[in-house]
Coordinates of C-alpha atoms and ligand atoms in Angstrom, one line a residue:
M205 CA 32.8 138.3 55.5
N206 CA 32.6 139.3 59.2
Q207 CA 29.4 141.3 59.8
A208 CA 29.2 140.5 63.5
A209 CA 31.1 143.6 64.3
S210 CA 28.8 146.5 64.7
N211 CA 30.6 149.4 63.1
V212 CA 30.5 148.0 59.6
D213 CA 28.5 148.5 56.5
P214 CA 28.1 145.1 54.8
A215 CA 27.4 146.8 51.4
E216 CA 30.8 148.5 51.7
L217 CA 32.6 145.3 52.5
A218 CA 30.9 143.5 49.6
K219 CA 32.2 146.2 47.2
F220 CA 35.8 145.3 48.1
S221 CA 35.2 141.5 48.4
D222 CA 33.7 141.3 44.9
L223 CA 37.0 142.8 43.5
A224 CA 39.3 141.0 45.9
H225 CA 40.9 138.8 43.2
R226 CA 42.2 142.0 41.6
W227 CA 43.9 143.6 44.6
W228 CA 47.4 142.9 43.2
D229 CA 46.7 143.7 39.6
P230 CA 48.3 147.2 39.2
E231 CA 46.1 147.9 36.2
S232 CA 42.8 147.0 38.0
E233 CA 40.3 149.1 40.0
F234 CA 43.1 149.2 42.6
R235 CA 45.5 151.0 40.3
P236 CA 45.1 154.3 42.2
L237 CA 46.1 152.6 45.5
H238 CA 49.2 151.0 43.8
Q239 CA 50.2 154.4 42.4
I240 CA 49.9 156.3 45.7
N241 CA 51.5 153.6 47.7
P242 CA 55.1 154.7 47.4
L243 CA 54.2 158.3 48.2
R244 CA 52.3 157.4 51.4
L245 CA 54.9 154.8 52.4
E246 CA 57.8 157.2 52.2
W247 CA 55.9 159.9 54.1
I248 CA 55.1 157.5 56.9
H249 CA 58.6 156.1 57.0
G250 CA 60.1 159.6 57.0
L251 CA 58.1 160.5 60.1
A252 CA 57.9 157.3 62.0
D253 CA 60.9 155.2 60.8
L254 CA 59.3 151.9 60.3
T255 CA 62.4 149.8 60.8
G256 CA 61.8 147.2 63.6
K257 CA 58.4 148.8 64.6
Q258 CA 55.2 147.1 65.6
V259 CA 52.6 148.3 63.1
V260 CA 48.9 147.7 62.6
D261 CA 47.2 148.6 59.3
V262 CA 43.5 149.0 59.8
G263 CA 41.3 148.2 56.8
C264 CA 44.3 146.7 55.1
G265 CA 42.4 145.3 52.1
G266 CA 44.7 143.2 49.9
G267 CA 47.7 144.4 51.9
I268 CA 49.2 146.9 49.4
L269 CA 50.5 149.2 52.2
A270 CA 50.9 146.5 54.9
D271 CA 53.2 144.4 52.6
A272 CA 55.3 147.5 51.7
M273 CA 55.7 148.5 55.4
A274 CA 56.9 145.0 56.2
R275 CA 59.4 145.3 53.4
K276 CA 60.7 148.4 55.2
G277 CA 61.5 146.2 58.2
A278 CA 58.4 146.6 60.3
Q279 CA 56.4 143.8 62.0
V280 CA 53.0 144.4 60.5
L281 CA 49.5 143.1 61.4
G282 CA 46.9 143.9 58.7
I283 CA 43.3 143.8 59.8
D284 CA 40.1 144.0 57.8
L285 CA 36.6 142.5 57.8
A286 CA 36.5 141.3 54.2
T287 CA 37.5 137.7 54.4
K288 CA 38.4 137.4 50.7
S289 CA 40.7 140.4 50.7
L290 CA 42.5 139.0 53.7
K291 CA 43.0 135.7 51.9
V292 CA 44.4 137.5 48.9
A293 CA 46.7 139.5 51.2
Q294 CA 48.0 136.3 52.9
L295 CA 48.5 134.6 49.6
H296 CA 50.4 137.5 48.2
A297 CA 52.8 137.6 51.2
L298 CA 53.4 133.9 50.7
E299 CA 54.1 134.3 46.9
A300 CA 56.2 137.4 47.2
G301 CA 58.1 136.0 50.2
T302 CA 57.3 139.0 52.4
K303 CA 58.6 138.5 55.9
G304 CA 57.0 140.2 59.0
V305 CA 53.4 140.6 57.9
K306 CA 50.3 138.7 59.0
Y307 CA 46.6 139.3 58.6
R308 CA 43.6 138.8 60.9
E309 CA 39.9 139.3 60.4
L310 CA 39.2 141.8 63.2
S311 CA 37.6 145.2 63.7
A312 CA 39.7 148.1 65.0
E313 CA 37.4 148.3 68.0
T314 CA 38.0 144.6 68.9
L315 CA 41.7 144.8 68.5
A316 CA 41.9 147.9 70.6
K317 CA 40.1 146.1 73.4
E318 CA 42.3 143.0 73.0
Q319 CA 45.7 144.7 72.7
P320 CA 45.6 148.3 73.9
E321 CA 48.9 150.4 73.6
L322 CA 50.7 147.6 71.8
F323 CA 51.7 149.3 68.5
D324 CA 54.4 151.9 67.7
V325 CA 52.5 152.9 64.5
V326 CA 48.9 152.6 63.4
T327 CA 47.9 153.3 59.8
C328 CA 44.3 153.6 58.6
M329 CA 44.2 154.6 54.9
E330 CA 41.3 155.2 52.6
M331 CA 39.0 153.3 55.1
L332 CA 37.2 155.8 57.3
E333 CA 34.9 157.0 54.5
H334 CA 33.5 153.4 54.3
V335 CA 32.4 152.9 57.9
P336 CA 29.2 154.1 59.6
D337 CA 31.0 155.6 62.6
P338 CA 34.4 156.7 61.6
A339 CA 35.0 158.5 65.0
S340 CA 34.8 155.1 66.7
V341 CA 37.6 153.8 64.4
V342 CA 39.7 156.9 65.2
R343 CA 39.2 156.2 68.9
A344 CA 40.2 152.6 68.5
C345 CA 43.4 153.6 66.6
A346 CA 44.3 155.9 69.4
Q347 CA 43.8 153.1 71.9
M348 CA 46.0 150.7 70.0
V349 CA 49.0 153.0 69.8
K350 CA 51.6 153.3 72.5
P351 CA 52.2 156.7 74.1
G352 CA 54.5 158.6 71.9
G353 CA 53.5 156.4 68.9
W354 CA 52.3 157.5 65.5
V355 CA 48.8 157.2 63.9
F356 CA 48.3 158.0 60.2
F357 CA 45.0 158.5 58.5
S358 CA 44.0 159.2 54.9
T359 CA 40.6 159.9 53.5
L360 CA 38.6 162.1 51.2
N361 CA 37.5 165.7 52.0
R362 CA 33.9 166.7 51.6
N363 CA 33.3 169.9 49.6
P364 CA 32.1 170.8 46.1
K365 CA 35.6 170.3 44.6
S366 CA 36.1 166.9 46.1
F367 CA 32.6 165.9 44.8
L368 CA 33.7 167.0 41.3
F369 CA 37.2 165.4 41.4
A370 CA 36.8 162.3 43.6
I371 CA 33.3 161.2 42.5
L372 CA 32.4 162.8 39.1
G373 CA 36.0 162.9 37.8
A374 CA 37.4 159.7 39.2
E375 CA 34.3 157.5 38.9
Y376 CA 32.4 158.9 35.9
I377 CA 34.8 160.7 33.6
L378 CA 38.2 159.2 34.1
K379 CA 36.8 155.9 35.3
L380 CA 39.8 155.4 37.7
L381 CA 37.4 153.8 40.2
P382 CA 34.1 151.8 39.9
K383 CA 30.9 153.9 40.1
G384 CA 29.6 154.0 43.7
T385 CA 33.1 153.5 45.3
H386 CA 32.6 156.7 47.3
E387 CA 29.5 158.2 48.8
F388 CA 29.7 162.0 49.2
A389 CA 27.9 162.2 52.6
R390 CA 30.5 159.8 54.1
M391 CA 33.5 161.9 53.0
I392 CA 35.3 163.6 55.9
K393 CA 36.5 167.2 56.4
P394 CA 40.0 167.7 57.9
S395 CA 38.4 169.7 60.7
E396 CA 36.2 166.7 61.6
L397 CA 39.0 164.2 61.5
V398 CA 41.3 166.4 63.6
T399 CA 38.5 166.9 66.2
W400 CA 38.0 163.2 66.5
A401 CA 41.7 162.7 66.8
R402 CA 42.0 165.3 69.5
E403 CA 39.1 163.9 71.5
S404 CA 40.9 160.5 71.4
G405 CA 44.1 161.9 72.8
L406 CA 46.0 162.3 69.5
D407 CA 47.9 165.4 68.6
A408 CA 47.9 166.4 64.9
Q409 CA 51.4 166.7 63.5
G410 CA 50.6 167.6 60.0
F411 CA 48.5 167.2 56.9
K412 CA 49.4 166.4 53.3
G413 CA 47.3 166.6 50.2
M414 CA 47.3 164.0 47.5
E415 CA 47.0 165.5 44.0
Y416 CA 46.5 163.8 40.6
N417 CA 47.2 165.1 37.1
P418 CA 44.9 163.2 34.6
F419 CA 47.1 164.1 31.6
T420 CA 50.4 162.8 33.0
K421 CA 48.5 160.2 35.2
R422 CA 50.8 161.0 38.1
Y423 CA 50.1 161.5 41.8
W424 CA 52.1 163.6 44.2
L425 CA 51.9 164.9 47.8
S426 CA 51.3 168.6 48.3
Q427 CA 49.8 171.1 50.8
D428 CA 46.4 171.0 49.0
T429 CA 44.1 168.9 51.2
S430 CA 40.9 169.8 49.3
V431 CA 40.3 166.3 47.8
N432 CA 42.4 163.4 49.1
Y433 CA 44.5 164.0 52.2
L434 CA 46.6 162.4 54.9
L435 CA 46.9 163.3 58.6
A436 CA 49.8 162.3 60.9
C437 CA 49.2 162.2 64.6
R438 CA 51.0 161.3 67.8
K439 CA 49.7 160.1 71.1
G440 CA 50.7 162.4 73.9
Ligands
SAH749 N1 43.8 150.6 53.4 C1 44.0 149.9 52.1 C2 42.6 149.5 51.5 C3 41.6 150.7 51.3 S1 40.1 150.1 50.6 C4 44.8 150.7 51.2 O1 44.7 152.0 51.3 O2 45.5 150.2 50.3 C5 39.0 150.2 52.1 C6 39.2 148.9 52.9 O3 38.4 149.1 54.1 C7 38.6 147.6 52.3 O4 39.6 146.6 52.3 C8 37.4 147.3 53.2 O5 37.2 145.9 53.2 C9 37.8 147.9 54.5 N2 36.7 148.1 55.4 C10 35.5 148.7 55.2 N3 34.8 148.7 56.3 C11 35.6 148.2 57.3 C12 35.4 148.0 58.7 N4 34.3 148.4 59.3 N5 36.4 147.4 59.4 C13 37.6 147.0 58.8 N6 37.8 147.2 57.4 C14 36.8 147.8 56.7

């Protein structure tokens, strides 16, 4: 586990490292990520056309999205600071025979300094709510993307409804996620995310909401950003 980077909460990394062997079990704690993956993938591909693009996936975990983007024809680099998750991601790519994906243990801030304006597309999904200084990650994402390129974020909104749905509902009632996965104070309002994006030279192109029906156990994208949401940006 890389704790040398400064914008990292070791307890957050440990949560994901402890479960790392289960990243590719679609019935595990990562089931929600497996279920939302086709939805976010199609949305990203529809806007940015991943074919032949240089993509970096920040906070890639076990590679659920990174692997899928490579299968759409992108050259994908997945970065994370949880060593075990990266090993699982690498092993999965090998076993599944996924071409065009590699993984490195690096922070967004370090990669931004190493390779500014190298990527056509940057994705940073369900990660910002786990770091001490999310604005710094947004800035790093903006530095990594080429002018005219796309940056996609997803995170959890912070309001009474999102507390009820994302924490009480998902962790305590439906038990979709382990207790303690999300901390309310770290969740991010769309207005905050858009401000950080704008201050980093990114123009917001549109939001999507992610909704869930506990009876049918289905997710879908909508215009309701009150709980889980995605933001698409472009660098001017
Ligand atoms: N983006 C993936 C995984 C989301 S889980 C997906 O949506 O499928 C959140 C991930 O963020 C975990 O893999 C965790 O290890 C990573 N993470 C947490 N803090 C980080 C940091 N400071 N830098 C890089 N990755 C971090």
